[in-house]
Coordinates of C-alpha atoms in Angstrom, one line a residue:
X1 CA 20.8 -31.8 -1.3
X2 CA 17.8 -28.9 -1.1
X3 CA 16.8 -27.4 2.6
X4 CA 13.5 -28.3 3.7
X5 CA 12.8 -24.7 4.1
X6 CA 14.8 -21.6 4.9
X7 CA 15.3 -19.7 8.5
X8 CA 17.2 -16.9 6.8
X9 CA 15.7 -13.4 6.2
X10 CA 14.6 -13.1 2.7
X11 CA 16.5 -11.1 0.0
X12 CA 15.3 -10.0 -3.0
X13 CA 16.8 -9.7 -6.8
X14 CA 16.6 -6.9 -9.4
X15 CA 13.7 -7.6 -11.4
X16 CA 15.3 -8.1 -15.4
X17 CA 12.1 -6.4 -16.8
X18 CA 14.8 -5.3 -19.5
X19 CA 15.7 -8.1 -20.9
X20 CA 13.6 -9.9 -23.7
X21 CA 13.8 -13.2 -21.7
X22 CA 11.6 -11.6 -19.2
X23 CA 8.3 -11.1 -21.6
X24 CA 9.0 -14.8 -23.4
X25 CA 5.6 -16.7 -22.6
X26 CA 7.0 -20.2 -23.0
X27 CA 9.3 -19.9 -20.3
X28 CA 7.1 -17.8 -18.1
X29 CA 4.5 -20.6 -18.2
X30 CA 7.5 -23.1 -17.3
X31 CA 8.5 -20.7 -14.1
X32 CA 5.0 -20.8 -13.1
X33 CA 4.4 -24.3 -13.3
X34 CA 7.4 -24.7 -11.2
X35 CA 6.5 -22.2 -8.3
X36 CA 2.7 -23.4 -8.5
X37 CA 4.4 -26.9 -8.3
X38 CA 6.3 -26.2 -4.8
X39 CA 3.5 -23.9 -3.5
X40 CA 0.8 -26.9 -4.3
X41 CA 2.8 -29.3 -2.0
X42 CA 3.4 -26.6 1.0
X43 CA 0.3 -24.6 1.3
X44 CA 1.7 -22.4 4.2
X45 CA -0.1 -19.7 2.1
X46 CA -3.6 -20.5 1.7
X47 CA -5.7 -18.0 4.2
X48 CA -3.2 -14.9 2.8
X49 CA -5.4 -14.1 0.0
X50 CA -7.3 -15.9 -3.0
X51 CA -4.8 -16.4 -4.9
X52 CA -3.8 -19.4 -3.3
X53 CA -6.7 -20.9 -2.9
X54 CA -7.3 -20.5 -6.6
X55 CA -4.4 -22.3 -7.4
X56 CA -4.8 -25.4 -5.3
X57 CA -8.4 -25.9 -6.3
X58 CA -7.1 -26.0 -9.7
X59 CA -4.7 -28.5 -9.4
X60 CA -6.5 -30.3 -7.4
X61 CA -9.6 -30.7 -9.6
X62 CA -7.8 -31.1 -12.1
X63 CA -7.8 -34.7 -14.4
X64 CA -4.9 -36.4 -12.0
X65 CA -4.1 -33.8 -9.4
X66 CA -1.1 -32.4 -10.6
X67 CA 0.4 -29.0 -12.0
X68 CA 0.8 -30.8 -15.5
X69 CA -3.0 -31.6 -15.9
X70 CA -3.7 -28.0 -15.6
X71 CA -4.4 -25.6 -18.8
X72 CA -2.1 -22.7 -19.2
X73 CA -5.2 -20.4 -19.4
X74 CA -6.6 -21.0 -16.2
X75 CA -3.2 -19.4 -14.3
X76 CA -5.4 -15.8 -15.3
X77 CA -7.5 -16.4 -12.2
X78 CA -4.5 -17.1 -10.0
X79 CA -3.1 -13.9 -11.4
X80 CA -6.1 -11.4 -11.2
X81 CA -6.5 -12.5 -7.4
X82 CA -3.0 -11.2 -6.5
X83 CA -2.5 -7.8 -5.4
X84 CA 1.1 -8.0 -4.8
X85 CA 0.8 -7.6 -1.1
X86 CA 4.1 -9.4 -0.4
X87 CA 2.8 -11.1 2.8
X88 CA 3.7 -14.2 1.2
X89 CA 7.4 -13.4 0.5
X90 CA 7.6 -11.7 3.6
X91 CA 6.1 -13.8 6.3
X92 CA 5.2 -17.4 5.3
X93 CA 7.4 -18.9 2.3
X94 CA 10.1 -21.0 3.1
X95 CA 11.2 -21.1 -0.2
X96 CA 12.3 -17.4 -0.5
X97 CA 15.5 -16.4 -1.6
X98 CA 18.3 -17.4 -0.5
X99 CA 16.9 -20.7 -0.3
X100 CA 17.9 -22.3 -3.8
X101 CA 14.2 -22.8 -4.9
X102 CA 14.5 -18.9 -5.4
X103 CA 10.7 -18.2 -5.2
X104 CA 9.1 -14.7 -5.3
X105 CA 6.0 -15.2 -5.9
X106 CA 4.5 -11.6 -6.1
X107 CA 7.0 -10.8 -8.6
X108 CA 6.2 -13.9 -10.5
X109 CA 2.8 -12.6 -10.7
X110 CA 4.1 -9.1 -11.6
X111 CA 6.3 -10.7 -14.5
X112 CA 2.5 -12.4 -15.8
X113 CA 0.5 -9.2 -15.7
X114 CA 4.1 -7.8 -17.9
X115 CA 3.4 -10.3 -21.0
X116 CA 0.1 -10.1 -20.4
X117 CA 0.7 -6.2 -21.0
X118 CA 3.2 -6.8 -24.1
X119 CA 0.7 -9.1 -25.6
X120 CA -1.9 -6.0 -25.8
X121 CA -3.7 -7.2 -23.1
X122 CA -4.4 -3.8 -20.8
X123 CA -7.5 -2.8 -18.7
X124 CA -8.5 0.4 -19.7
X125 CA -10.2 1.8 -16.8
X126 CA -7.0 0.3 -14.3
X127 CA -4.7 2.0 -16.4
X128 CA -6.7 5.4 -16.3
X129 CA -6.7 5.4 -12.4
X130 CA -3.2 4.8 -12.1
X131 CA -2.9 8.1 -13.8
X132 CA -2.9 9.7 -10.6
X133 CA -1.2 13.0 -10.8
X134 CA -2.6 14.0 -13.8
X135 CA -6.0 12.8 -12.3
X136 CA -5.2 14.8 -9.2
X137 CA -4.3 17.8 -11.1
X138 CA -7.3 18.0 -13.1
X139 CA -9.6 16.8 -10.3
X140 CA -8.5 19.3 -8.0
X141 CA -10.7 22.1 -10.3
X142 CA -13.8 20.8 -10.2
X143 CA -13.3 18.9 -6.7
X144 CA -16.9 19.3 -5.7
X145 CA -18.5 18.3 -8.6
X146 CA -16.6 14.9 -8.6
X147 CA -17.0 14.3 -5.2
X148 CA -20.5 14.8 -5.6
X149 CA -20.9 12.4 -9.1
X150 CA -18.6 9.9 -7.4
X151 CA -20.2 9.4 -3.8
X152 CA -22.0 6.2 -3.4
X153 CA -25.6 8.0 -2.4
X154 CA -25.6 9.3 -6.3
X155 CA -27.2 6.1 -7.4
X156 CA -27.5 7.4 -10.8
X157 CA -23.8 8.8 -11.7
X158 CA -22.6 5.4 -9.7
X159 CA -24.6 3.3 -12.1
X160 CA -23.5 5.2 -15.0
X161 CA -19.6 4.4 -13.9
X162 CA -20.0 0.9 -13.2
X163 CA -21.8 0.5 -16.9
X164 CA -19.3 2.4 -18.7
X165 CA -16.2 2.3 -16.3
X166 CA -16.3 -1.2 -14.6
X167 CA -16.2 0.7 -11.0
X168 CA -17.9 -0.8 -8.7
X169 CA -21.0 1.5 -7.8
X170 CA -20.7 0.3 -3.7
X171 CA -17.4 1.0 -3.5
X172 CA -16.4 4.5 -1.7
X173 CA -13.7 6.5 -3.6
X174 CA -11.6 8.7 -2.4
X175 CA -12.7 12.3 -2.3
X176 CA -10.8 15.4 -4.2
X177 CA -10.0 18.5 -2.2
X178 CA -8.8 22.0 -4.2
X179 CA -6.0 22.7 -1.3
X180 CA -3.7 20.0 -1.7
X181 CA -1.5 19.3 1.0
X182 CA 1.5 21.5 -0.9
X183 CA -0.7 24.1 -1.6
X184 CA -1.6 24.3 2.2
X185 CA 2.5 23.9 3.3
X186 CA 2.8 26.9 1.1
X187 CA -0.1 29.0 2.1
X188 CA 0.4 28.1 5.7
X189 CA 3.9 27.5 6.9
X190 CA 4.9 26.2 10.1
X191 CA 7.7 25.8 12.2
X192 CA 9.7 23.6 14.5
X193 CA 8.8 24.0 18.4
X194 CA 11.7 25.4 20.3
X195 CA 10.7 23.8 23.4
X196 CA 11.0 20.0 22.1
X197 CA 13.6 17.8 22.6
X198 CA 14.4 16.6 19.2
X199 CA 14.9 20.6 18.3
X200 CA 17.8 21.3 15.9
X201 CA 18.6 18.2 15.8
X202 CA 16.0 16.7 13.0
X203 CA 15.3 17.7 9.7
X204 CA 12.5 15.7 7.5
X205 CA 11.4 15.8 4.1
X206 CA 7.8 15.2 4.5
X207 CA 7.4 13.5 0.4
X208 CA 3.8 13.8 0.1
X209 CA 2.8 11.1 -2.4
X210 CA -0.3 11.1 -5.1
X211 CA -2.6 10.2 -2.5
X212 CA -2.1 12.5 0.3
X213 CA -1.1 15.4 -1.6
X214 CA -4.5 15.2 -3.9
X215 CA -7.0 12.8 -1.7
X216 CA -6.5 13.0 2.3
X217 CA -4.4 16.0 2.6
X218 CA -5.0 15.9 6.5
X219 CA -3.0 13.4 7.0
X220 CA 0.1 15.2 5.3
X221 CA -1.3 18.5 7.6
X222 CA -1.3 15.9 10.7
X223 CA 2.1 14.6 9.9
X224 CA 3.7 17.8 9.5
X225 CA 2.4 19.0 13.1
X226 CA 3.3 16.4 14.8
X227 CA 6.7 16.7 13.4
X228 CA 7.1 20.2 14.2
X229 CA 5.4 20.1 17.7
X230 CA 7.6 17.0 18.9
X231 CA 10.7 19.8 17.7
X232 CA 11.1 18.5 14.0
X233 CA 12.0 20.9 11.0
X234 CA 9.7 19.9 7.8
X235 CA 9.6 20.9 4.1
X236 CA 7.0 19.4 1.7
X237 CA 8.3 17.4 -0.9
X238 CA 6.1 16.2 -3.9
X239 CA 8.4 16.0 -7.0
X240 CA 5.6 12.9 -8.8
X241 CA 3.9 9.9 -7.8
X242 CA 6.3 6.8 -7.2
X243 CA 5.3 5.0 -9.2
X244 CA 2.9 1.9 -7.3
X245 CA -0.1 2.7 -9.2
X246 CA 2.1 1.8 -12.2
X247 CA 4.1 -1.1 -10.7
X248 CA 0.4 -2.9 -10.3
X249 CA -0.5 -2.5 -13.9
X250 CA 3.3 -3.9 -14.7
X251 CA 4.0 -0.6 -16.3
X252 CA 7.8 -0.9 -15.2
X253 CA 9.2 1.2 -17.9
X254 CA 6.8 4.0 -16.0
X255 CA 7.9 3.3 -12.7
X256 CA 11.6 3.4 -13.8
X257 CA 11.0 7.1 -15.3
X258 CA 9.0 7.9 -11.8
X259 CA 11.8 7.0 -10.2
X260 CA 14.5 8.2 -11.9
X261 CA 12.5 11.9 -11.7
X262 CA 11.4 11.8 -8.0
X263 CA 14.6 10.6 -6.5
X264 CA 16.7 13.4 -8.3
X265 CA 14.6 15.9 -6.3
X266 CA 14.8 14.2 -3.5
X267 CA 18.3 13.5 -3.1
X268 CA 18.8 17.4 -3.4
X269 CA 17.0 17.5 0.1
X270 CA 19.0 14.7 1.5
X271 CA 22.2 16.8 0.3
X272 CA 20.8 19.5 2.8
X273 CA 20.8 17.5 5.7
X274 CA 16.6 16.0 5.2
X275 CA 15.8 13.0 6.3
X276 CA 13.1 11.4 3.6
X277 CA 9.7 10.7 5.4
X278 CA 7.2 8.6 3.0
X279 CA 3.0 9.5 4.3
X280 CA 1.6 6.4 2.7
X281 CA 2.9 2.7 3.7
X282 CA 2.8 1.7 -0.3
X283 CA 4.9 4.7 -1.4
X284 CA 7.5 4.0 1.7
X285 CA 7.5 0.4 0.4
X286 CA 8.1 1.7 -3.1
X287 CA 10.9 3.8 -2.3
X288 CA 12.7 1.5 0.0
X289 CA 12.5 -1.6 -1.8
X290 CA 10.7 -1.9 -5.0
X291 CA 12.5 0.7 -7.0
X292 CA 16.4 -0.3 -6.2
X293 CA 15.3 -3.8 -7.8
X294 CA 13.5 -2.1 -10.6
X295 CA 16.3 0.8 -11.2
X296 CA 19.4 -0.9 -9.2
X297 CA 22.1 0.8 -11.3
X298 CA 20.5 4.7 -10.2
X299 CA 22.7 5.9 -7.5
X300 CA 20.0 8.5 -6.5
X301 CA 17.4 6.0 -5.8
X302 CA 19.7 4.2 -3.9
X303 CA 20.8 7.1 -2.0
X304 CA 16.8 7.6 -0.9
X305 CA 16.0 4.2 -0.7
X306 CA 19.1 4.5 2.5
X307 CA 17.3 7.8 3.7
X308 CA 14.1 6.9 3.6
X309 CA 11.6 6.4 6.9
X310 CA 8.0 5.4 6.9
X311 CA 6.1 8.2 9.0
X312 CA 5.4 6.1 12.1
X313 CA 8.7 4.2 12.1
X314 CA 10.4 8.3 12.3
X315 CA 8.2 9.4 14.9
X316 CA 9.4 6.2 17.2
X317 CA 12.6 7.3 16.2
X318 CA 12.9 10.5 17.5
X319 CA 10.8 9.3 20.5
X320 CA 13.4 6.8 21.2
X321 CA 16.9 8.9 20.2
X322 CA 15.4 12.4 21.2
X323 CA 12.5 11.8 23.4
X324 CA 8.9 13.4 23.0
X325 CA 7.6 16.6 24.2
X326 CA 4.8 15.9 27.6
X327 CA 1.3 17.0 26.6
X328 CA -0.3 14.2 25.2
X329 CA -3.9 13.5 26.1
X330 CA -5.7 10.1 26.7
X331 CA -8.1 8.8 24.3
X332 CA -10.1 6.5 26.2
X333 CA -12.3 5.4 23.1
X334 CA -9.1 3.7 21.6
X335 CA -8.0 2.9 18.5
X336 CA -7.9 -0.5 16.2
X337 CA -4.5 -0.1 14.8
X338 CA -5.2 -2.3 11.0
X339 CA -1.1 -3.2 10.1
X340 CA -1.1 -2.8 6.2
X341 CA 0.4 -5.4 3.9
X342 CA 2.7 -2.7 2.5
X343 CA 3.9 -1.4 6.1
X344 CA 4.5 -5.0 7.1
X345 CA 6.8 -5.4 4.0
X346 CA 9.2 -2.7 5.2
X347 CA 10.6 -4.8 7.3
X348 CA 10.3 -2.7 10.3
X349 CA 7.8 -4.1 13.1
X350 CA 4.8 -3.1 13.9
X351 CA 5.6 0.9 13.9
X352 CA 1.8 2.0 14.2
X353 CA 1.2 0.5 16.9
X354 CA 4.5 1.2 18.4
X355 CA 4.0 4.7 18.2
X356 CA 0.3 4.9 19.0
X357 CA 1.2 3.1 22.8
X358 CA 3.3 6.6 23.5
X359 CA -0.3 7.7 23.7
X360 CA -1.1 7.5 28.1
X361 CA -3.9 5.3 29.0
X362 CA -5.7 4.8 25.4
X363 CA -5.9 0.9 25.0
X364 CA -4.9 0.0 21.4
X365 CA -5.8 -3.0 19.5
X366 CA -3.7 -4.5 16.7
X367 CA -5.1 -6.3 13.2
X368 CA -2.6 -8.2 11.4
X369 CA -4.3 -9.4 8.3
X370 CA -4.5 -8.1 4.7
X371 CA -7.9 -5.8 4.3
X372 CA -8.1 -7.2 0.8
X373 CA -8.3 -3.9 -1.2
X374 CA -5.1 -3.6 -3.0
X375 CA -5.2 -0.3 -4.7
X376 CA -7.8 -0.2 -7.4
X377 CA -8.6 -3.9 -6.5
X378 CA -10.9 -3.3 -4.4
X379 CA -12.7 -0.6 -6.6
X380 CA -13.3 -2.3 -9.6
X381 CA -16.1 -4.5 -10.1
X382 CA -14.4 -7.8 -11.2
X383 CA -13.0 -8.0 -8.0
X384 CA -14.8 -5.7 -5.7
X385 CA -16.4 -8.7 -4.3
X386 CA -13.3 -10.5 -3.8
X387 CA -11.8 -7.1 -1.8
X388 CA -14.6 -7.9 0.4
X389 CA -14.4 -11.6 0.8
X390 CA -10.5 -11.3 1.8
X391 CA -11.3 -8.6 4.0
X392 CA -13.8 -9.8 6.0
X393 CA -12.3 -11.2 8.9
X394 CA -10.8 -7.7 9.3
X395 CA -13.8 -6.2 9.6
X396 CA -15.5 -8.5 11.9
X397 CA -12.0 -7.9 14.0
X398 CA -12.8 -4.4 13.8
X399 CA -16.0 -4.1 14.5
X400 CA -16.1 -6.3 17.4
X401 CA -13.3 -4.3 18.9
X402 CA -16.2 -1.7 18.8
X403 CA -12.6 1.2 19.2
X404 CA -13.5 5.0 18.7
X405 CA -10.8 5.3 15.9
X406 CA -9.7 2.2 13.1
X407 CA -6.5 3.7 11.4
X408 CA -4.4 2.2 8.8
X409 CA -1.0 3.0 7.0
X410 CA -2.7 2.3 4.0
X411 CA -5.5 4.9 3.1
X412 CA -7.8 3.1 0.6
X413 CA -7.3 -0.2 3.3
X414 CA -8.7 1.9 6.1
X415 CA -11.7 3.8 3.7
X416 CA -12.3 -0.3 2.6
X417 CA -12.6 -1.5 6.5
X418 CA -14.7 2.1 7.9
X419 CA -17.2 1.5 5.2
X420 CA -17.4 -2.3 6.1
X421 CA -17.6 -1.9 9.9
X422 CA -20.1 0.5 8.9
X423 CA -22.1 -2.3 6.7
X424 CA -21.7 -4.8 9.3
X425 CA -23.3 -2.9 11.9
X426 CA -26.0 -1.4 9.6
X427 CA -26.8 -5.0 9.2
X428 CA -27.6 -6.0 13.2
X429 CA -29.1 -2.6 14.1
X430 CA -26.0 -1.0 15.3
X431 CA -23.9 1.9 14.8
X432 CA -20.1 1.8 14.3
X433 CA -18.0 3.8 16.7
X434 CA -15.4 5.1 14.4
X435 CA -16.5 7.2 12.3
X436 CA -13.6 8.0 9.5
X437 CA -11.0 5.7 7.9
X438 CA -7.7 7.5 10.1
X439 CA -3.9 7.4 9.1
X440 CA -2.3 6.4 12.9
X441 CA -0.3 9.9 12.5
X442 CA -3.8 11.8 12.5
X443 CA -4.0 9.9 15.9
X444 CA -0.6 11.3 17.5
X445 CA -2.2 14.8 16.3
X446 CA -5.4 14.3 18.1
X447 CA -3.8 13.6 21.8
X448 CA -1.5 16.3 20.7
X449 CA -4.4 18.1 20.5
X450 CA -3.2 19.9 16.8
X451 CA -5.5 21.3 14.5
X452 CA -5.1 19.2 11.3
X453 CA -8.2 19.3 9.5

């Protein structure tokens, strides 16, 4: 007799992208009419994202209001509004493993854009942006030329790109900087302060990821002062991109080789004593979770995915186990704290905010919805629009919070809700407070008072 429903934590299961099985259209069609069958008769889901909503229009317009009336080819839009967020997995199906119905649905989705792959079926500018080291390396030379032919107040070049490109010409992308965040480690090493409590006992790994390293370097700059000022010994660690860019193209046989070649340079650090500490909520999610069901049998990447902290969550760490040099400073503007999807997925509480409260007398608001950008989501002009839509009550949240500061885990979530605050307040004759998307680490360094620009 089935459970109505499951109060056990959720577990996942490797994903057989190996097997032939997996890429068999017939039966993926057959899973998806079963999991669209049991999510059609809950609905705990339906505000998470469009996906849902999607999906129970189309059954219920459809002939007789049921998942058999309902043409294969119409699951496309159900797919193309998923951006594997896991919120539904994590925090509102009842139906999660190890309840017998077994669903995942993110993973269901990923298996969909798989064959959708294998059947040739690949979007060309997507699959160029995932691309992101080699993008970053080449960028990196002629930084100020792209930044200046990719900034939304180039009307021309932005046209041109949406035309030829599919990129949204309203979207912001992220800037390119010639320093990246390893080059400036190198250039400009730093060490450990003597005086903190947590000194000689802590050691981290700071693994930079794509985006930091080649996009928001400050953040990796704020990171690794904080770390050293609250008594932590760092070393940069950028060995490739993780992979995630991949994973959301269903290139798995990429992410398995990203793996495979980061976590052998990592676990070389963990050998000397380093804890891992992951700068981007995705790439943290990536190496704790996705990859050991990707690549289960690699002992390596299970050896990271057991060393592995997410920035924030290491800071309240050492706060908690070692305690926290005095010195911080008040920020009386505040700070709305936005909890990314991919933070939320780790499993570990709200560790932003957590850490952001250490700060004295700086009131700190919390957002706990999905910001609807998703990676190159939210860039692309099929579902730019959509990005926004999702979004939206985050950054009416935001902006009514009117806070000096809105931070995210998530980099492109926190440039997608800055430059909609921004909008929104264009649009009534006001002027948003914060002025730059932050990462919540950039905030510890600022009532630090460390340079990390």
């Amino acid at each position: 007799m089935s459970r109505e429903g499951s109060l056990e934590a959720p577990t996942r299961h490797p994903i057989a992208w190996r097997d032939e099985a997996f890429y068999d259209a017939e039966a993926l069609d057959k899973e998806m009419r079963r999991v669209f069958d049991i999510c059609h008769g809950c609905r705990r889901c339906f505000n998470l994202c469009d996906s849902f909503p999607r999906l129970f229009d189309l059954i219920d317009n459809s002939a007789d209001e049921t998942i058999e009336a309902v043409k294969s080819e119409d699951f496309g839009n159900v797919v193309e509004a998923c951006t594997l967020c896991d919120m539904c997995f994590m925090t509102k199906c009842p139906y999660v493993p190890p309840h017998e119905f077994q669903l995942d649905f993110p993973h269901l989705i990923l298996r969909a854009r798989a064959v959708e792959a294998k059947q040739g079926k690949k979007d060309f500018t997507q699959r160029q942006l995932a691309e992101m080291d080699r993008n970053g390396t080449m960028a990196r030379v002629a930084s100020p030329i792209i930044n200046w032919a990719s900034a939304t107040t180039n009307k021309p070049m932005r046209a041109l790109m949406e035309n030829v490109a599919h990129i949204d010409r309203t979207a912001e992308l992220p800037t390119f900087h010639t320093r990246t965040f390893v080059s400036v480690d190198k250039g400009d090493p730093i060490h450990a302060n003597a005086a903190a409590p947590a000194y000689g006992k802590r050691k981290a790994a700071l693994y930079a990821t794509c985006f930091v390293n080649y996009n928001k370097p400050a953040t990796g700059i704020a990171a690794r002062a904080v770390l050293n000022h609250i008594g932590v010994e760092t070393k940069v660690a950028y060995p490739g991109c993780c992979g995630m860019p991949f994973l959301e193209q269903a290139e798995l046989d990429r992410v398995a080789k990203n793996a495979a070649k980061v976590s052998k340079e990592l676990v070389k650090l963990i050998d000397e004593g380093y804890d891992i500490v992951a700068l981007t909520a995705s790439c943290g999610l990536m190496l704790k979770f996705e990859w050991p069901l990707i690549v289960p049998e690699n002992a390596d990447v299970k050896r990271v995915a057991d060393a592995t902290f997410d920035i924030d969550e290491y800071v309240v760490d050492v706060a908690k186990k070692e305690g926290l040099p005095a010195g911080m400073n008040a920020l009386p503007e505040g700070v709305t704290v936005h909890l990314a999807c991919h933070a939320r997925a780790q499993n570990m509480g709200p560790k932003a905010a957590e850490m952001l409260r250490l700060i004295p007398n700086t009131p700190v608001d919390v957002i706990e919805r999905c910001s609807g950008h998703g990676g190159t989501f939210g860039v692309v002009k099929p579902t730019h629009d959509l990005a926004v839509k999702v979004g939206r009550p985050v950054f009416r949240t935001a902006k009514q919070q009117g806070r000096g500061h809105i931070v995210s885990d998530c980099p492109l979530a926190a440039q997608h809700i800055v430059q909609q605050v921004k909008e929104l307040a264009g649009k009534d004759g006001s002027e948003a407070k914060a002025r730059e998307p932050e990462h919540p680490i950039q905030i510890m360094a600022r009532a630090y008072g460390l340079e990390f620009s």
